[in-house]
PDB file of N, CA and C in Angstrom:
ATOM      1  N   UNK A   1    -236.035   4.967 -16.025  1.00  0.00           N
ATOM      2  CA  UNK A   1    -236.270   5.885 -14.913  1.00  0.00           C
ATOM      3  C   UNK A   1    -235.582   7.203 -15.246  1.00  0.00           C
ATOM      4  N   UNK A   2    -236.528   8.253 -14.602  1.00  0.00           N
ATOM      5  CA  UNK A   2    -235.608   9.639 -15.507  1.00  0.00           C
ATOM      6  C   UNK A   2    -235.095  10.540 -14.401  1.00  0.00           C
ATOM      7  N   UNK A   3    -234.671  11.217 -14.249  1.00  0.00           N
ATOM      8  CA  UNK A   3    -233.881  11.723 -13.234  1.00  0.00           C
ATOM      9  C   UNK A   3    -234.466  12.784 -11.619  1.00  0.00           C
ATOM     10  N   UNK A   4    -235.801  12.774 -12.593  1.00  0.00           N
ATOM     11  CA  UNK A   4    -236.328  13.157 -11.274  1.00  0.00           C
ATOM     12  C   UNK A   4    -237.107  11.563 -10.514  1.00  0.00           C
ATOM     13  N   UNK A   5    -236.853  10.194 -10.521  1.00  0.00           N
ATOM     14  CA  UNK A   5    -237.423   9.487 -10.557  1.00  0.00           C
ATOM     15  C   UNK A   5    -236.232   9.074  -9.533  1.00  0.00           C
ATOM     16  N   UNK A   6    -234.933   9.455  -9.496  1.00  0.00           N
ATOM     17  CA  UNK A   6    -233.789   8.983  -9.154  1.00  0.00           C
ATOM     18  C   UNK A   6    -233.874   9.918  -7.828  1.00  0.00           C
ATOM     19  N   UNK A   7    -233.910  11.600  -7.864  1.00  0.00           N
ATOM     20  CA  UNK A   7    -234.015  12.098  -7.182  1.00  0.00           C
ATOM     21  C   UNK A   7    -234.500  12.057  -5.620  1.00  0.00           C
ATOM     22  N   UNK A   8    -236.520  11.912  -6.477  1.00  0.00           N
ATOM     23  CA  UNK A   8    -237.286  11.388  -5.471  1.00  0.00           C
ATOM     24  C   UNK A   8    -236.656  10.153  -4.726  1.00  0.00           C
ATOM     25  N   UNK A   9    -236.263   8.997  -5.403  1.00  0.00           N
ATOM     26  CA  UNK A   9    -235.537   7.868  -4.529  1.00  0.00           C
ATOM     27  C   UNK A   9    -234.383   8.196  -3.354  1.00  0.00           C
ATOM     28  N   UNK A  10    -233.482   9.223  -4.071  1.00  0.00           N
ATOM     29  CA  UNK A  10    -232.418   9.209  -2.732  1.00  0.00           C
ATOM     30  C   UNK A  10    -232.915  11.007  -2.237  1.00  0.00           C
ATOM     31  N   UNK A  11    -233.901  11.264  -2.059  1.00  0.00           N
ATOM     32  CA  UNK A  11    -234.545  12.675  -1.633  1.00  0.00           C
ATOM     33  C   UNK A  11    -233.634  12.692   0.165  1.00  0.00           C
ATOM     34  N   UNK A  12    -234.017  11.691   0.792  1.00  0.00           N
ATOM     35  CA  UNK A  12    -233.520  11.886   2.044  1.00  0.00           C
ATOM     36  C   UNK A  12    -231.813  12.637   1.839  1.00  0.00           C
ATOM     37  N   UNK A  13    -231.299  11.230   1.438  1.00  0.00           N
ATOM     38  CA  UNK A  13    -229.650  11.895   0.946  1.00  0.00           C
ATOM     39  C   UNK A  13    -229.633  13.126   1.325  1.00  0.00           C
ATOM     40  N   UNK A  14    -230.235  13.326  -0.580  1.00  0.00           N
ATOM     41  CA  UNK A  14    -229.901  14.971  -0.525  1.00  0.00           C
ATOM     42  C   UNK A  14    -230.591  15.900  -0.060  1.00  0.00           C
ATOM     43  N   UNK A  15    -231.053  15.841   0.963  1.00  0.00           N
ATOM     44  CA  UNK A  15    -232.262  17.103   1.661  1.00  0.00           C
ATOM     45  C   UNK A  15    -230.790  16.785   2.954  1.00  0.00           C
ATOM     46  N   UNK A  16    -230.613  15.944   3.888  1.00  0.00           N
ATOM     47  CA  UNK A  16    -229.551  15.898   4.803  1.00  0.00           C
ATOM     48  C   UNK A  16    -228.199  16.254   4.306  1.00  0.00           C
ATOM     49  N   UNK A  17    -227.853  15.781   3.063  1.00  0.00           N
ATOM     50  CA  UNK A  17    -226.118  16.722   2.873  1.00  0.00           C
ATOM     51  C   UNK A  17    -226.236  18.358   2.122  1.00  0.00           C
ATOM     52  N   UNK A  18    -227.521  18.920   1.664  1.00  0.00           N
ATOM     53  CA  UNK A  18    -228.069  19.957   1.701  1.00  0.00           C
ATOM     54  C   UNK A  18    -227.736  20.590   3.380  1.00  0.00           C
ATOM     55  N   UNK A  19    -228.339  20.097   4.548  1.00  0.00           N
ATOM     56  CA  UNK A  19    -228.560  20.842   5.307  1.00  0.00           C
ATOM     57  C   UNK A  19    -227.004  20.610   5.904  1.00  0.00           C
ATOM     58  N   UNK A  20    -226.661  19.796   5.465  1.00  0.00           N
ATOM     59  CA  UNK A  20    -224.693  19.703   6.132  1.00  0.00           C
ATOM     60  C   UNK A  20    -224.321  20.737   6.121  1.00  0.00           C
ATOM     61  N   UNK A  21    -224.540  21.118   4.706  1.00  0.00           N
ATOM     62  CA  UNK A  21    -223.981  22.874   4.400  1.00  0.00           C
ATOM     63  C   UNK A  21    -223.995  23.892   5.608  1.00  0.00           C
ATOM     64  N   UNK A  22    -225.607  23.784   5.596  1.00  0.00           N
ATOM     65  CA  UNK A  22    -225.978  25.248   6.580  1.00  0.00           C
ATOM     66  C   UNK A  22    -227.285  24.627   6.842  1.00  0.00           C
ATOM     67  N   UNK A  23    -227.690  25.113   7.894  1.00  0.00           N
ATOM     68  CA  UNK A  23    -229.382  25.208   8.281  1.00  0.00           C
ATOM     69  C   UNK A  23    -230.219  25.967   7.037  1.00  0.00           C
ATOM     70  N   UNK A  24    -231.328  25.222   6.488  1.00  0.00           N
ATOM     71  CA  UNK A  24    -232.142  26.134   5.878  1.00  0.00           C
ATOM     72  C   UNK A  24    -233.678  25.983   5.959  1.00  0.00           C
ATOM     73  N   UNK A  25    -234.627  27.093   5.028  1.00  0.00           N
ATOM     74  CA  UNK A  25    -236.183  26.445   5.427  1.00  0.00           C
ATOM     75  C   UNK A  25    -236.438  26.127   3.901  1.00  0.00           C
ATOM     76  N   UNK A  26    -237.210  24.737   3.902  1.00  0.00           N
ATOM     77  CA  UNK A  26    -237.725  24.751   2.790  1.00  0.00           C
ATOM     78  C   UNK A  26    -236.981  24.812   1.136  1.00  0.00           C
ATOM     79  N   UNK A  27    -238.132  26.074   1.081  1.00  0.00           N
ATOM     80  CA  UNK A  27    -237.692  27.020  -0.591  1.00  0.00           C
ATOM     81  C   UNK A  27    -235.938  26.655  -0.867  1.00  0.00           C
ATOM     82  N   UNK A  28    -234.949  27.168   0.687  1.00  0.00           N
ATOM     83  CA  UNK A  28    -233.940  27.395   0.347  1.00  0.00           C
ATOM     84  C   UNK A  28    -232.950  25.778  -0.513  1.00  0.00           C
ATOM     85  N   UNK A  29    -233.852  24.818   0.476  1.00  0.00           N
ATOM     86  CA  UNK A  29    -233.301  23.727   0.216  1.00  0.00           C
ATOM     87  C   UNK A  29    -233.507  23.137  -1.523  1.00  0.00           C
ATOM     88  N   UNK A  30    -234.529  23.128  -1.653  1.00  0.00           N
ATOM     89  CA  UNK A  30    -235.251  23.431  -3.111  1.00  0.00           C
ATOM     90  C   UNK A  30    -234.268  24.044  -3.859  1.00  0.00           C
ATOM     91  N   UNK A  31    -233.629  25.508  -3.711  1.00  0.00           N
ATOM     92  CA  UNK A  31    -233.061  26.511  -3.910  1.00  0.00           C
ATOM     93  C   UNK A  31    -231.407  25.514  -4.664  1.00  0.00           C
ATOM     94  N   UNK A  32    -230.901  25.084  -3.334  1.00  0.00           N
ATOM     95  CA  UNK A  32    -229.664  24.846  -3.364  1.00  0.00           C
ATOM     96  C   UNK A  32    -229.578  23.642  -3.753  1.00  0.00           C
ATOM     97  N   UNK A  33    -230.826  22.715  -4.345  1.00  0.00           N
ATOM     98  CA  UNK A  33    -230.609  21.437  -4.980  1.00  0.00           C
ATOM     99  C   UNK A  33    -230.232  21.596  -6.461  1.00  0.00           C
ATOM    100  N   UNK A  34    -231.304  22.426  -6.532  1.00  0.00           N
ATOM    101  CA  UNK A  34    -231.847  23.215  -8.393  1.00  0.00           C
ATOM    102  C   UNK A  34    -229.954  24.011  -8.472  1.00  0.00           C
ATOM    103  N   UNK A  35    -229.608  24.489  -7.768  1.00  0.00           N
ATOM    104  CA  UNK A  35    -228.127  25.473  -8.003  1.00  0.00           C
ATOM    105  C   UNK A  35    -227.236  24.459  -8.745  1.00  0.00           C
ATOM    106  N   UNK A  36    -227.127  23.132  -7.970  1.00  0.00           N
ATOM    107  CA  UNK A  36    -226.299  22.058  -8.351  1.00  0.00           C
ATOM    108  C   UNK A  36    -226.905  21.039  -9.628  1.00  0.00           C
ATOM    109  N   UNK A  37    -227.646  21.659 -10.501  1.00  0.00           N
ATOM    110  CA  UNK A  37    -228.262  21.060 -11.296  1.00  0.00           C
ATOM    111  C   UNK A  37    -229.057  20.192 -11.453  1.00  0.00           C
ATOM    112  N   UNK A  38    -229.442  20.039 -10.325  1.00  0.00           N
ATOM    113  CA  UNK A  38    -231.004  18.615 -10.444  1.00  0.00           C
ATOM    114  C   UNK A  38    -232.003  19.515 -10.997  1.00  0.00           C
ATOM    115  N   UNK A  39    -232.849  18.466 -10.717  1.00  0.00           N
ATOM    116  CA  UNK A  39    -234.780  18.918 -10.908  1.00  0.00           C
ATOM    117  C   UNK A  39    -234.832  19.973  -9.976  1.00  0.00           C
ATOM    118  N   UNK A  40    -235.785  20.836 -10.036  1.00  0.00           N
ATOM    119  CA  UNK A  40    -236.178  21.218  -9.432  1.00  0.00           C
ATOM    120  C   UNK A  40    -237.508  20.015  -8.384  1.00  0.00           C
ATOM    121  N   UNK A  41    -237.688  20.302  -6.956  1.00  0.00           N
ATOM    122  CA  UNK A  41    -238.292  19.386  -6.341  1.00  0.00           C
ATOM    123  C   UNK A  41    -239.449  20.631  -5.730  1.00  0.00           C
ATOM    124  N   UNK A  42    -240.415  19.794  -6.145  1.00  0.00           N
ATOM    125  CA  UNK A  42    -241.753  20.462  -5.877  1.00  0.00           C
ATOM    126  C   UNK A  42    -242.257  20.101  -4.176  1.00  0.00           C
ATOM    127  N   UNK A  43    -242.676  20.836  -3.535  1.00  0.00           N
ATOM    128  CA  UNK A  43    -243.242  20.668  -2.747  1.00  0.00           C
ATOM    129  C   UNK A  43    -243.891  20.049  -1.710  1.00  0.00           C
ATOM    130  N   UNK A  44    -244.390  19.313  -2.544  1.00  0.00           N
ATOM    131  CA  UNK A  44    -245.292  18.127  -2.205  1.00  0.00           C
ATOM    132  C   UNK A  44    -244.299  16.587  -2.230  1.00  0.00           C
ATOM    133  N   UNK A  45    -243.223  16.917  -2.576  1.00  0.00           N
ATOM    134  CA  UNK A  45    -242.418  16.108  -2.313  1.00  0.00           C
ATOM    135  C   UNK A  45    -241.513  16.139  -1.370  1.00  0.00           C
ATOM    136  N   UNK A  46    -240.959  17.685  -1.409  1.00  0.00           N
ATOM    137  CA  UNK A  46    -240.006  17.982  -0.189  1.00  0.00           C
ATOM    138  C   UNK A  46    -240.530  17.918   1.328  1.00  0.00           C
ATOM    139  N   UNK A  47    -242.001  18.610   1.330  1.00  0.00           N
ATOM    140  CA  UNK A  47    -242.213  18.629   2.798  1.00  0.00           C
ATOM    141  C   UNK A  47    -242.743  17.238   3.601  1.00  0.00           C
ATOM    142  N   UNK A  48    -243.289  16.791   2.920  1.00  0.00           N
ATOM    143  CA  UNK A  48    -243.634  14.856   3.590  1.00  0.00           C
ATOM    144  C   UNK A  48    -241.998  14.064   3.627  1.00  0.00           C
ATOM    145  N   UNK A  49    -241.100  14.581   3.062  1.00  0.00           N
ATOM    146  CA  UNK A  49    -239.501  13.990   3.312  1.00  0.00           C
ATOM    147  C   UNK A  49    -238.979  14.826   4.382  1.00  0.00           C
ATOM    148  N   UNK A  50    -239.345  15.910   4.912  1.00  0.00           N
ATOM    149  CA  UNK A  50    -239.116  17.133   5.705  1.00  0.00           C
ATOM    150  C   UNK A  50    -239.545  16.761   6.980  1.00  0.00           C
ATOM    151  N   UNK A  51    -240.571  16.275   6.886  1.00  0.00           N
ATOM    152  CA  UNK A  51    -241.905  15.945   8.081  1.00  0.00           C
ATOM    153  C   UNK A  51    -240.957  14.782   8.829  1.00  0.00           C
ATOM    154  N   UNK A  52    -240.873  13.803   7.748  1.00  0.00           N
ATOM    155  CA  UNK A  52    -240.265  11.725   8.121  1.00  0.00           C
ATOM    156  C   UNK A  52    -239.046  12.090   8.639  1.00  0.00           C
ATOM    157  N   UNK A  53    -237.885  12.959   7.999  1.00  0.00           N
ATOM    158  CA  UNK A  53    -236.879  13.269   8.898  1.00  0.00           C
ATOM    159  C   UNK A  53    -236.944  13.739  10.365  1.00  0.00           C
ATOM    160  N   UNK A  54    -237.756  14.602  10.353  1.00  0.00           N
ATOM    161  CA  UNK A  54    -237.633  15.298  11.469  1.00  0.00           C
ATOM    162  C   UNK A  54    -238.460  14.481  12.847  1.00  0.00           C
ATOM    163  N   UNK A  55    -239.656  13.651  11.983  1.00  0.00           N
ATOM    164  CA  UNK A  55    -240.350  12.347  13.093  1.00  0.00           C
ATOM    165  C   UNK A  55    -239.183  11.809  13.528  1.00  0.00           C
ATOM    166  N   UNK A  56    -238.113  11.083  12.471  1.00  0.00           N
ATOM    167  CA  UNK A  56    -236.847  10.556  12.785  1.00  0.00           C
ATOM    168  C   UNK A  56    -235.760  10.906  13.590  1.00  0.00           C
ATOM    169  N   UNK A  57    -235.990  11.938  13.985  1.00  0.00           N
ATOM    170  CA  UNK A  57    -235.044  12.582  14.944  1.00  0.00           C
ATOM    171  C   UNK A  57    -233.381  13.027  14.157  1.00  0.00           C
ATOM    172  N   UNK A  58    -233.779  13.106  12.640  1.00  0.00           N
ATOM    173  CA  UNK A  58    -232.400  13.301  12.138  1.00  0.00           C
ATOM    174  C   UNK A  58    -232.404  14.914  11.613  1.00  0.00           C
ATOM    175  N   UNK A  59    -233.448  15.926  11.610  1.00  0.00           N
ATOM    176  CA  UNK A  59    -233.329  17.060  11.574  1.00  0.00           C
ATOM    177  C   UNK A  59    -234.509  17.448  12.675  1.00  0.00           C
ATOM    178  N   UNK A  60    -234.181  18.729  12.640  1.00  0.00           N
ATOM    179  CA  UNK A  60    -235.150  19.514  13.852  1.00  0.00           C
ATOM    180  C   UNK A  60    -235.042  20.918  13.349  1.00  0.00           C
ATOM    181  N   UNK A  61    -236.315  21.394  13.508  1.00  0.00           N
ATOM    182  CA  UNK A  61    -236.804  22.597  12.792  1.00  0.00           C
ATOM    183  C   UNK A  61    -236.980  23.621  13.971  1.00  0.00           C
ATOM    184  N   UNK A  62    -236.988  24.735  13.638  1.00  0.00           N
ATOM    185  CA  UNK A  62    -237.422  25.969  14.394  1.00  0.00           C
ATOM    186  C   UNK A  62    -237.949  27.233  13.515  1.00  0.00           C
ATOM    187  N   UNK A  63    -238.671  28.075  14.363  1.00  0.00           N
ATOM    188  CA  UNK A  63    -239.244  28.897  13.913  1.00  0.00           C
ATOM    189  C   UNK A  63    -238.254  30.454  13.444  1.00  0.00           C
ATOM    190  N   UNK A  64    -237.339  30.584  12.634  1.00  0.00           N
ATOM    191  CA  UNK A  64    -237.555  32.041  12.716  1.00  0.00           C
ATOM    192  C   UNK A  64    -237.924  33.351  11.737  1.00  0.00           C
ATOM    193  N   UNK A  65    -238.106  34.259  12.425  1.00  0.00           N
ATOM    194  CA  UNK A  65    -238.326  35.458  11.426  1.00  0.00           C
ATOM    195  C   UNK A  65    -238.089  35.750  10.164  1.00  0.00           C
ATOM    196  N   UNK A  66    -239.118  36.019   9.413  1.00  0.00           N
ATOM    197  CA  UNK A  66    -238.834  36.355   8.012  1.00  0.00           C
ATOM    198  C   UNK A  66    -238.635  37.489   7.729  1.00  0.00           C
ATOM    199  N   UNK A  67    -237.969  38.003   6.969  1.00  0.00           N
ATOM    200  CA  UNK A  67    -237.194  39.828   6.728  1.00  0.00           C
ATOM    201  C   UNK A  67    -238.091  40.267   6.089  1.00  0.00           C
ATOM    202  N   UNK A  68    -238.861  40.298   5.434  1.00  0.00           N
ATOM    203  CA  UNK A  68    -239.972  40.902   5.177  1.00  0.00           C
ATOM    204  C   UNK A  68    -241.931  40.442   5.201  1.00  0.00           C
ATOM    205  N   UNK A  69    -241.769  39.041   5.767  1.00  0.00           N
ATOM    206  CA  UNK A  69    -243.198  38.355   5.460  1.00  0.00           C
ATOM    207  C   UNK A  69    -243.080  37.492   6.870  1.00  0.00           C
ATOM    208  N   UNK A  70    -243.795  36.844   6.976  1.00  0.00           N
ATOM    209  CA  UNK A  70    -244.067  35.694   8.116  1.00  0.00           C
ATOM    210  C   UNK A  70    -242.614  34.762   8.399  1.00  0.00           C
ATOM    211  N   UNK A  71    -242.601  34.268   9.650  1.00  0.00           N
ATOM    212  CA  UNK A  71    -242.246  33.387  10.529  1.00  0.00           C
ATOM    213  C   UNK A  71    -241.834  32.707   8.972  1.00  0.00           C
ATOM    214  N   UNK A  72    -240.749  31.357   8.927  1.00  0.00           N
ATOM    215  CA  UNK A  72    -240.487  30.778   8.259  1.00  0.00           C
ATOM    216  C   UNK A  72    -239.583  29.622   9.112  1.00  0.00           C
ATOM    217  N   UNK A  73    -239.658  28.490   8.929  1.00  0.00           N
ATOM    218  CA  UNK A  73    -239.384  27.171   9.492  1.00  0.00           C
ATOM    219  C   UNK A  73    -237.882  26.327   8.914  1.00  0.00           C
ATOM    220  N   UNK A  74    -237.593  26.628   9.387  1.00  0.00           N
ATOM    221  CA  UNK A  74    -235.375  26.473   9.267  1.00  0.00           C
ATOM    222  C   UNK A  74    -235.462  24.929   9.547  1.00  0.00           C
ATOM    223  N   UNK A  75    -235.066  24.368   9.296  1.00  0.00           N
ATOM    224  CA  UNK A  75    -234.188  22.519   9.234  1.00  0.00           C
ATOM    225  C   UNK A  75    -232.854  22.593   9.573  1.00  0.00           C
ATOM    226  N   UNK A  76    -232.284  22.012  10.085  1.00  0.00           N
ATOM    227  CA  UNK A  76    -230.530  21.928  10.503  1.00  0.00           C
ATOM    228  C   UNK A  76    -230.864  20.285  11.250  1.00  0.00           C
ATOM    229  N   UNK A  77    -229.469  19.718  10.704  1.00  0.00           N
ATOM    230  CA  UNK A  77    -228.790  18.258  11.316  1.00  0.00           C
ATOM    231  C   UNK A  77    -228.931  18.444  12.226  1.00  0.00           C
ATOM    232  N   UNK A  78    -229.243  17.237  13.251  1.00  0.00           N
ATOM    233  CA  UNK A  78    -228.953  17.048  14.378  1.00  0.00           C
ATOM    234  C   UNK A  78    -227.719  16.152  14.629  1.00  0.00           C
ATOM    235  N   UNK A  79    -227.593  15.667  15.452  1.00  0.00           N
ATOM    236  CA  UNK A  79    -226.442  14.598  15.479  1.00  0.00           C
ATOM    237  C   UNK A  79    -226.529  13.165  15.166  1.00  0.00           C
ATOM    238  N   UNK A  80    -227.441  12.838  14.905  1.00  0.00           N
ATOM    239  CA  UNK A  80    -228.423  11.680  14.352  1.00  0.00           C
ATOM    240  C   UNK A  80    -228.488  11.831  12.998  1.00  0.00           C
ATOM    241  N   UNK A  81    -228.824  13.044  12.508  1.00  0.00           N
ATOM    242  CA  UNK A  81    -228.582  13.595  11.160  1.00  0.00           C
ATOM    243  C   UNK A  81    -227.432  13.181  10.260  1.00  0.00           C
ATOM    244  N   UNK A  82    -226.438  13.947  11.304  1.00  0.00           N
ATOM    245  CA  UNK A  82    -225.230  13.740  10.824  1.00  0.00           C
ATOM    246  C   UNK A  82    -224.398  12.078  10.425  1.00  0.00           C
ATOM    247  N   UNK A  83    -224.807  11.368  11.710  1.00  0.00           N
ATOM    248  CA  UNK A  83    -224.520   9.872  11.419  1.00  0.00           C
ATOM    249  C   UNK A  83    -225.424   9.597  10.392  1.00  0.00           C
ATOM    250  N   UNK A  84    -226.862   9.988  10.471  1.00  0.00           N
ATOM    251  CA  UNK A  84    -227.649   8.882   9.270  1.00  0.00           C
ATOM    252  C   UNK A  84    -227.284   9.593   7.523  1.00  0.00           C
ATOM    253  N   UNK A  85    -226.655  10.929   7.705  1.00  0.00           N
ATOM    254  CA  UNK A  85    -226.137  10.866   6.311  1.00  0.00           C
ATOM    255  C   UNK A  85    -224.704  10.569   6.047  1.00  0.00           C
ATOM    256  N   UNK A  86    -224.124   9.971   6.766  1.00  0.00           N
ATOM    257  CA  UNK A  86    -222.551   9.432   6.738  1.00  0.00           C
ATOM    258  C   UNK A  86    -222.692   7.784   6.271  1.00  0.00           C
ATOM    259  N   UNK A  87    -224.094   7.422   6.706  1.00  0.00           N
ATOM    260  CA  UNK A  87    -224.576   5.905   6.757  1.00  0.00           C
ATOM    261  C   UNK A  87    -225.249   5.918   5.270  1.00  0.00           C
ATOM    262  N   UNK A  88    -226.163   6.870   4.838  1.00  0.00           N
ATOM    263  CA  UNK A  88    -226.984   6.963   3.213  1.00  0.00           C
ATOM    264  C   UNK A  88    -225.720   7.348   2.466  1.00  0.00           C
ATOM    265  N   UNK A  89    -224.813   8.217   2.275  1.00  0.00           N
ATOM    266  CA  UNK A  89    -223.687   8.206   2.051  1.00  0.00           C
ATOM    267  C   UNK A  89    -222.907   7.058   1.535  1.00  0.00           C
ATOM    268  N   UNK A  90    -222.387   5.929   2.486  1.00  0.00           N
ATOM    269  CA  UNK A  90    -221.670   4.842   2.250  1.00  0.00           C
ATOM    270  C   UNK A  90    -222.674   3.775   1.675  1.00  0.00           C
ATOM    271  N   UNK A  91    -223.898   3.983   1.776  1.00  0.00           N
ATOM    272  CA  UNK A  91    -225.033   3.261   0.913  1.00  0.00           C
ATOM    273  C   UNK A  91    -224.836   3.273  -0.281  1.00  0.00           C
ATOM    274  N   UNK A  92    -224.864   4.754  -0.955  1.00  0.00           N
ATOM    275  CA  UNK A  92    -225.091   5.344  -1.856  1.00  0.00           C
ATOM    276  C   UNK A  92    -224.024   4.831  -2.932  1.00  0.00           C
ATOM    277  N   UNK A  93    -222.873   4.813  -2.324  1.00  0.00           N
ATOM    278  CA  UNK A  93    -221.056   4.575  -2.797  1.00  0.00           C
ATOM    279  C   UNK A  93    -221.695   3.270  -3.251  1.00  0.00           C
ATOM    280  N   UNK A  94    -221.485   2.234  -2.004  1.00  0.00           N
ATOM    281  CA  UNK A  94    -221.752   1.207  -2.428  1.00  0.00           C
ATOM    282  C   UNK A  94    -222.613   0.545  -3.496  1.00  0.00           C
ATOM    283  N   UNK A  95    -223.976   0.976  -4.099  1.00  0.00           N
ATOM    284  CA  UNK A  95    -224.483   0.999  -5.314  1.00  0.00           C
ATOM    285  C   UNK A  95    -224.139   1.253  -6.129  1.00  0.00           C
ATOM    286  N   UNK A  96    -223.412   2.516  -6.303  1.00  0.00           N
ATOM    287  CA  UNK A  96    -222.606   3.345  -7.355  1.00  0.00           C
ATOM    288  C   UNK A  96    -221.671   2.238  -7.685  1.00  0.00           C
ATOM    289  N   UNK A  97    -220.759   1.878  -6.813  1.00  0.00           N
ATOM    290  CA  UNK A  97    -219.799   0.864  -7.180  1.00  0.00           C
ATOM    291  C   UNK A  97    -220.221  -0.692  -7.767  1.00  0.00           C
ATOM    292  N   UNK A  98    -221.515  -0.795  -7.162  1.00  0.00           N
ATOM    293  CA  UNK A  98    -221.668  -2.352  -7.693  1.00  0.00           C
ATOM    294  C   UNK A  98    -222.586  -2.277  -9.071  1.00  0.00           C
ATOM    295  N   UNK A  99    -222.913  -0.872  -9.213  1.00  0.00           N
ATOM    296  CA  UNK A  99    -223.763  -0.831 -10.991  1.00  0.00           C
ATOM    297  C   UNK A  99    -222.472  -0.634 -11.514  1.00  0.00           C
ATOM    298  N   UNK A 100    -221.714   0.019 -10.799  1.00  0.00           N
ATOM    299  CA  UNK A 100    -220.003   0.152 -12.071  1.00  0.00           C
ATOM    300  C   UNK A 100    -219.556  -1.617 -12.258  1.00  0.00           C
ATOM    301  N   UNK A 101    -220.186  -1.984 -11.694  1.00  0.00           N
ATOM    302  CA  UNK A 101    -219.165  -3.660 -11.838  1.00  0.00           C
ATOM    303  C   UNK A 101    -219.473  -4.533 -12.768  1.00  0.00           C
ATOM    304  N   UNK A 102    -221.065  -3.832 -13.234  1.00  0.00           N
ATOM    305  CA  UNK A 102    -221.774  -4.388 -14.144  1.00  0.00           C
ATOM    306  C   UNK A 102    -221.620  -4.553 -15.567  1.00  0.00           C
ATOM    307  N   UNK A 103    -220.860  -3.846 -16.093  1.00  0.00           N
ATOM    308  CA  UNK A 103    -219.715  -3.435 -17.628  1.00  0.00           C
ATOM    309  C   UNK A 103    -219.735  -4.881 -18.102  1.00  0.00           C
TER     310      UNK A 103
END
């Protein structure tokens, strides 16, 4: 499995401790995954993980203004958010730790 294969798998994760940071739309999130050295994540992957969160009640989007072009659609945690990435989080550990046990 190659690392964008890993990505796509824990996408929720990191699209929710992405938005821990700050509220963002989209591109930005994309933006600030690629900064920290992953894949870059295309599109068609981010927004159907964008969509399931936000059905989920763990982010919520709004509309605002773009500084030079159209309306653009912001993501930020909700409080549901916040617990369900404290919960993928201690998931996450826990795997990490039990492939380390494997030596």
């Amino acid at each position: 499995m190659n690392v964008a294969a890993w990505q796509r798998a824990i996408l929720p994760l990191l699209i929710l401790r992405t938005l821990d940071a700050a509220p963002r739309h989209g591109y930005g999130i994309s933006q600030a995954l690629e900064e920290t050295g992953l894949n870059p994540i295309r599109g068609a992957q981010l927004y159907p993980a964008l969509v399931k969160l936000e059905a989920d009640g763990v982010v919520v989007a709004s509309w605002e203004p773009g500084d030079a072009g159209p309306a653009r659609k912001v993501y930020a945690l909700t409080d549901a958010g916040r617990e369900q990435l404290l919960a993928l989080e201690t998931e996450w550990q826990d795997f990490l730790e039990a492939v380390s046990r494997l030596r």
